[in-house]
Amino acid sequence: MLITRDILNKALEDKVPLFHDGDYIDDDVMYDLFYALPIFKDLPNGKKALRTLISKSDRNILCAELKGRISKNPKETYDKIY
């Protein structure tokens, strides 16, 4: 199945893994996940800071199946994607 930006946004909203066997990634989704430059976002203290488009914790959830590990335990760490 082709992973589109709509599918990416739904996975982010539902906090579920994005990939399954046989999926392939649309170019804009690949860019958003792995190549997008940091952007300025507001912090809770009112300051601005550079942040990635998709947070590391969200990326861990989205890419859990690529790394062969899915867990309901939020304390579990994941392997890096190469």
XYZ file of N, CA, C and O in Angstrom:
328
model
N 0.841 -1.169 0.000
C 0.000 0.000 0.000
C 0.892 1.240 0.000
O 1.917 1.279 0.662
N 0.497 2.245 -0.742
C 1.224 3.509 -0.796
C 0.858 4.349 0.428
O -0.309 4.611 0.686
N 1.868 4.765 1.190
C 1.665 5.617 2.354
C 1.640 7.068 1.871
O 2.639 7.578 1.378
N 0.490 7.737 2.015
C 0.332 9.123 1.596
C 0.354 10.048 2.811
O 0.344 9.590 3.955
N 0.369 11.350 2.559
C 0.395 12.318 3.660
C -0.877 12.210 4.507
O -0.824 12.375 5.724
N -2.030 11.927 3.895
C -3.274 11.749 4.668
C -3.147 10.572 5.632
O -3.577 10.650 6.781
N -2.559 9.484 5.165
C -2.350 8.302 6.012
C -1.363 8.636 7.130
O -1.556 8.237 8.280
N -0.314 9.392 6.805
C 0.655 9.820 7.809
C -0.027 10.653 8.886
O 0.164 10.411 10.087
N -0.833 11.630 8.496
C -1.513 12.488 9.468
C -2.479 11.695 10.348
O -2.572 11.942 11.550
N -3.177 10.738 9.773
C -4.099 9.894 10.554
C -3.325 9.040 11.554
O -3.738 8.884 12.711
N -2.179 8.494 11.153
C -1.353 7.687 12.052
C -0.816 8.542 13.201
O -0.759 8.088 14.340
N -0.417 9.787 12.906
C 0.042 10.697 13.956
C -1.090 11.012 14.933
O -0.890 11.045 16.139
N -2.264 11.241 14.401
C -3.425 11.570 15.231
C -3.808 10.406 16.144
O -4.084 10.601 17.324
N -3.775 9.196 15.603
C -4.186 8.005 16.363
C -3.050 7.378 17.154
O -3.275 6.425 17.904
N -1.802 7.860 16.964
C -0.620 7.321 17.648
C -0.480 5.818 17.393
O -0.370 5.011 18.307
N -0.502 5.448 16.123
C -0.374 4.041 15.737
C 0.789 3.879 14.757
O 1.163 4.831 14.073
N 1.391 2.681 14.676
C 2.452 2.442 13.693
C 1.945 2.686 12.272
O 0.785 2.427 11.955
N 2.820 3.179 11.449
C 2.454 3.567 10.089
C 2.703 2.458 9.073
O 1.984 2.323 8.101
N 3.728 1.657 9.298
C 4.177 0.713 8.276
C 3.780 -0.727 8.582
O 3.709 -1.132 9.732
N 3.556 -1.478 7.524
C 3.284 -2.909 7.602
C 4.040 -3.553 6.443
O 4.538 -2.859 5.563
N 4.115 -4.855 6.412
C 4.832 -5.533 5.330
C 4.247 -5.153 3.976
O 3.042 -5.171 3.777
N 5.116 -4.804 3.054
C 4.687 -4.497 1.690
C 4.334 -3.042 1.449
O 4.035 -2.665 0.320
N 4.337 -2.191 2.482
C 4.042 -0.777 2.293
C 5.220 -0.078 1.631
O 6.365 -0.463 1.807
N 4.937 0.951 0.876
C 5.994 1.804 0.364
C 5.581 3.257 0.564
O 4.414 3.576 0.696
N 6.583 4.139 0.631
C 6.389 5.495 1.108
C 6.385 6.483 -0.047
O 7.292 6.487 -0.879
N 5.374 7.346 -0.061
C 5.326 8.438 -1.022
C 6.467 9.415 -0.726
O 6.918 9.529 0.411
N 6.951 10.121 -1.735
C 8.099 11.006 -1.569
C 7.876 12.083 -0.510
O 8.776 12.379 0.274
N 6.661 12.681 -0.468
C 6.426 13.750 0.505
C 6.403 13.216 1.934
O 6.844 13.882 2.870
N 5.947 11.983 2.124
C 5.951 11.362 3.448
C 7.381 11.030 3.866
O 7.773 11.254 5.011
N 8.184 10.517 2.946
C 9.592 10.231 3.222
C 10.307 11.506 3.668
O 11.057 11.507 4.645
N 10.029 12.611 2.974
C 10.649 13.888 3.331
C 10.212 14.321 4.736
O 11.044 14.693 5.561
N 8.902 14.288 5.016
C 8.392 14.709 6.333
C 8.985 13.880 7.457
O 9.324 14.409 8.509
N 9.107 12.579 7.264
C 9.597 11.689 8.322
C 11.094 11.806 8.565
O 11.538 11.815 9.706
N 11.887 11.888 7.506
C 13.323 11.706 7.663
C 14.208 12.866 7.207
O 15.355 12.954 7.633
N 13.729 13.756 6.346
C 14.614 14.759 5.755
C 14.219 16.207 6.034
O 15.005 17.109 5.760
N 13.018 16.462 6.526
C 12.551 17.835 6.709
C 13.474 18.606 7.646
O 13.919 18.092 8.669
N 13.744 19.835 7.288
C 14.575 20.697 8.111
C 13.813 21.111 9.370
O 12.588 21.200 9.348
N 14.527 21.378 10.440
C 13.848 21.831 11.669
C 13.118 23.151 11.430
O 13.527 23.966 10.602
N 12.023 23.351 12.161
C 11.238 24.581 12.073
C 11.122 25.185 13.465
O 11.290 24.491 14.472
N 10.843 26.491 13.536
C 10.655 27.143 14.828
C 9.270 26.818 15.360
O 8.272 26.951 14.653
N 9.205 26.353 16.614
C 7.937 26.086 17.280
C 7.939 26.783 18.628
O 8.987 26.986 19.237
N 6.747 27.153 19.099
C 6.616 27.778 20.408
C 6.782 26.746 21.503
O 6.224 25.653 21.433
N 7.549 27.103 22.534
C 7.735 26.257 23.701
C 6.759 26.685 24.792
O 6.227 27.800 24.748
N 6.505 25.824 25.776
C 5.569 26.181 26.853
C 5.971 27.452 27.614
O 5.113 28.151 28.139
N 7.259 27.776 27.653
C 7.708 28.964 28.387
C 7.625 30.242 27.545
O 8.092 31.295 27.974
N 7.048 30.161 26.355
C 6.873 31.336 25.514
C 8.001 31.590 24.532
O 7.887 32.451 23.668
N 9.084 30.865 24.643
C 10.208 31.028 23.724
C 9.986 30.180 22.482
O 9.125 29.310 22.454
N 10.800 30.423 21.481
C 10.753 29.614 20.260
C 12.047 28.812 20.162
O 13.094 29.266 20.585
N 11.937 27.625 19.582
C 13.116 26.783 19.414
C 12.954 25.969 18.137
O 11.840 25.735 17.673
N 14.084 25.547 17.586
C 14.039 24.686 16.409
C 13.605 23.288 16.823
O 14.143 22.708 17.753
N 12.627 22.758 16.147
C 12.118 21.408 16.407
C 11.930 20.696 15.081
O 11.659 21.318 14.065
N 12.063 19.389 15.117
C 11.809 18.628 13.896
C 10.316 18.624 13.596
O 9.491 18.826 14.486
N 9.976 18.401 12.344
C 8.579 18.429 11.920
C 7.761 17.378 12.667
O 6.654 17.636 13.118
N 8.325 16.180 12.810
C 7.667 15.097 13.554
C 8.581 14.740 14.713
O 9.758 14.444 14.520
N 8.035 14.763 15.923
C 8.863 14.545 17.113
C 9.461 13.136 17.126
O 8.947 12.220 16.494
N 10.543 12.991 17.873
C 11.228 11.700 17.959
C 10.304 10.630 18.542
O 10.288 9.490 18.072
N 9.510 10.978 19.546
C 8.610 9.986 20.148
C 7.542 9.540 19.149
O 7.219 8.352 19.068
N 6.999 10.489 18.367
C 6.025 10.117 17.338
C 6.672 9.277 16.248
O 6.090 8.310 15.765
N 7.904 9.614 15.869
C 8.609 8.843 14.845
C 8.885 7.415 15.328
O 8.790 6.461 14.569
N 9.190 7.262 16.629
C 9.388 5.921 17.188
C 8.127 5.081 17.063
O 8.193 3.894 16.741
N 6.973 5.689 17.319
C 5.711 4.959 17.200
C 5.436 4.617 15.736
O 5.120 3.477 15.394
N 5.557 5.611 14.860
C 5.259 5.412 13.440
C 6.141 4.346 12.808
O 5.689 3.584 11.952
N 7.407 4.296 13.227
C 8.389 3.425 12.578
C 8.672 2.154 13.365
O 9.608 1.429 13.039
N 7.884 1.857 14.378
C 8.144 0.701 15.235
C 8.226 -0.593 14.437
O 9.097 -1.419 14.681
N 7.351 -0.766 13.459
C 7.355 -2.015 12.701
C 8.548 -2.113 11.768
O 8.996 -3.206 11.442
N 9.078 -0.976 11.310
C 10.283 -1.020 10.483
C 11.446 -1.573 11.278
O 12.332 -2.211 10.750
N 11.427 -1.326 12.578
C 12.507 -1.772 13.445
C 12.197 -3.128 14.063
O 12.971 -3.634 14.853
N 11.036 -3.688 13.713
C 10.706 -5.032 14.180
C 10.240 -5.107 15.611
O 10.221 -6.176 16.195
N 9.846 -3.974 16.193
C 9.416 -3.990 17.581
C 8.202 -3.095 17.757
O 8.224 -1.931 17.389
N 7.161 -3.640 18.337
C 5.986 -2.862 18.700
C 5.709 -3.167 20.158
O 5.721 -4.314 20.574
N 5.446 -2.137 20.915
C 5.202 -2.350 22.327
C 4.183 -1.356 22.835
O 4.151 -0.205 22.414
N 3.341 -1.785 23.746
C 2.409 -0.888 24.429
C 3.109 -0.191 25.590
O 2.584 0.731 26.168
N 4.304 -0.641 25.933
C 5.048 -0.095 27.053
C 5.819 1.151 26.599
O 6.765 1.051 25.835
N 5.419 2.360 27.071
C 6.097 3.579 26.604
C 7.537 3.699 27.086
O 8.294 4.481 26.537
N 7.941 2.903 28.079
C 9.309 2.975 28.580
C 10.279 2.161 27.736
O 11.479 2.285 27.866
N 9.756 1.304 26.869
C 10.625 0.477 26.044
C 11.346 1.342 25.012
O 10.765 2.231 24.408
N 12.614 1.091 24.829
C 13.378 1.847 23.843
C 13.385 1.112 22.511
O 13.205 -0.108 22.458
N 13.611 1.857 21.451
C 13.613 1.288 20.113
C 15.007 1.397 19.512
O 15.783 2.265 19.862
N 15.283 0.511 18.576
C 16.540 0.576 17.840
C 16.485 1.732 16.854
O 15.406 2.148 16.426
N 17.635 2.231 16.460
C 17.676 3.301 15.480
C 17.351 2.766 14.090
O 17.633 1.616 13.787
N 16.796 3.629 13.247
C 16.544 3.287 11.848
C 17.755 3.730 11.047
O 18.231 4.838 11.187
N 18.270 2.856 10.213
C 19.403 3.204 9.370
C 18.954 3.259 7.931
O 18.106 2.519 7.514
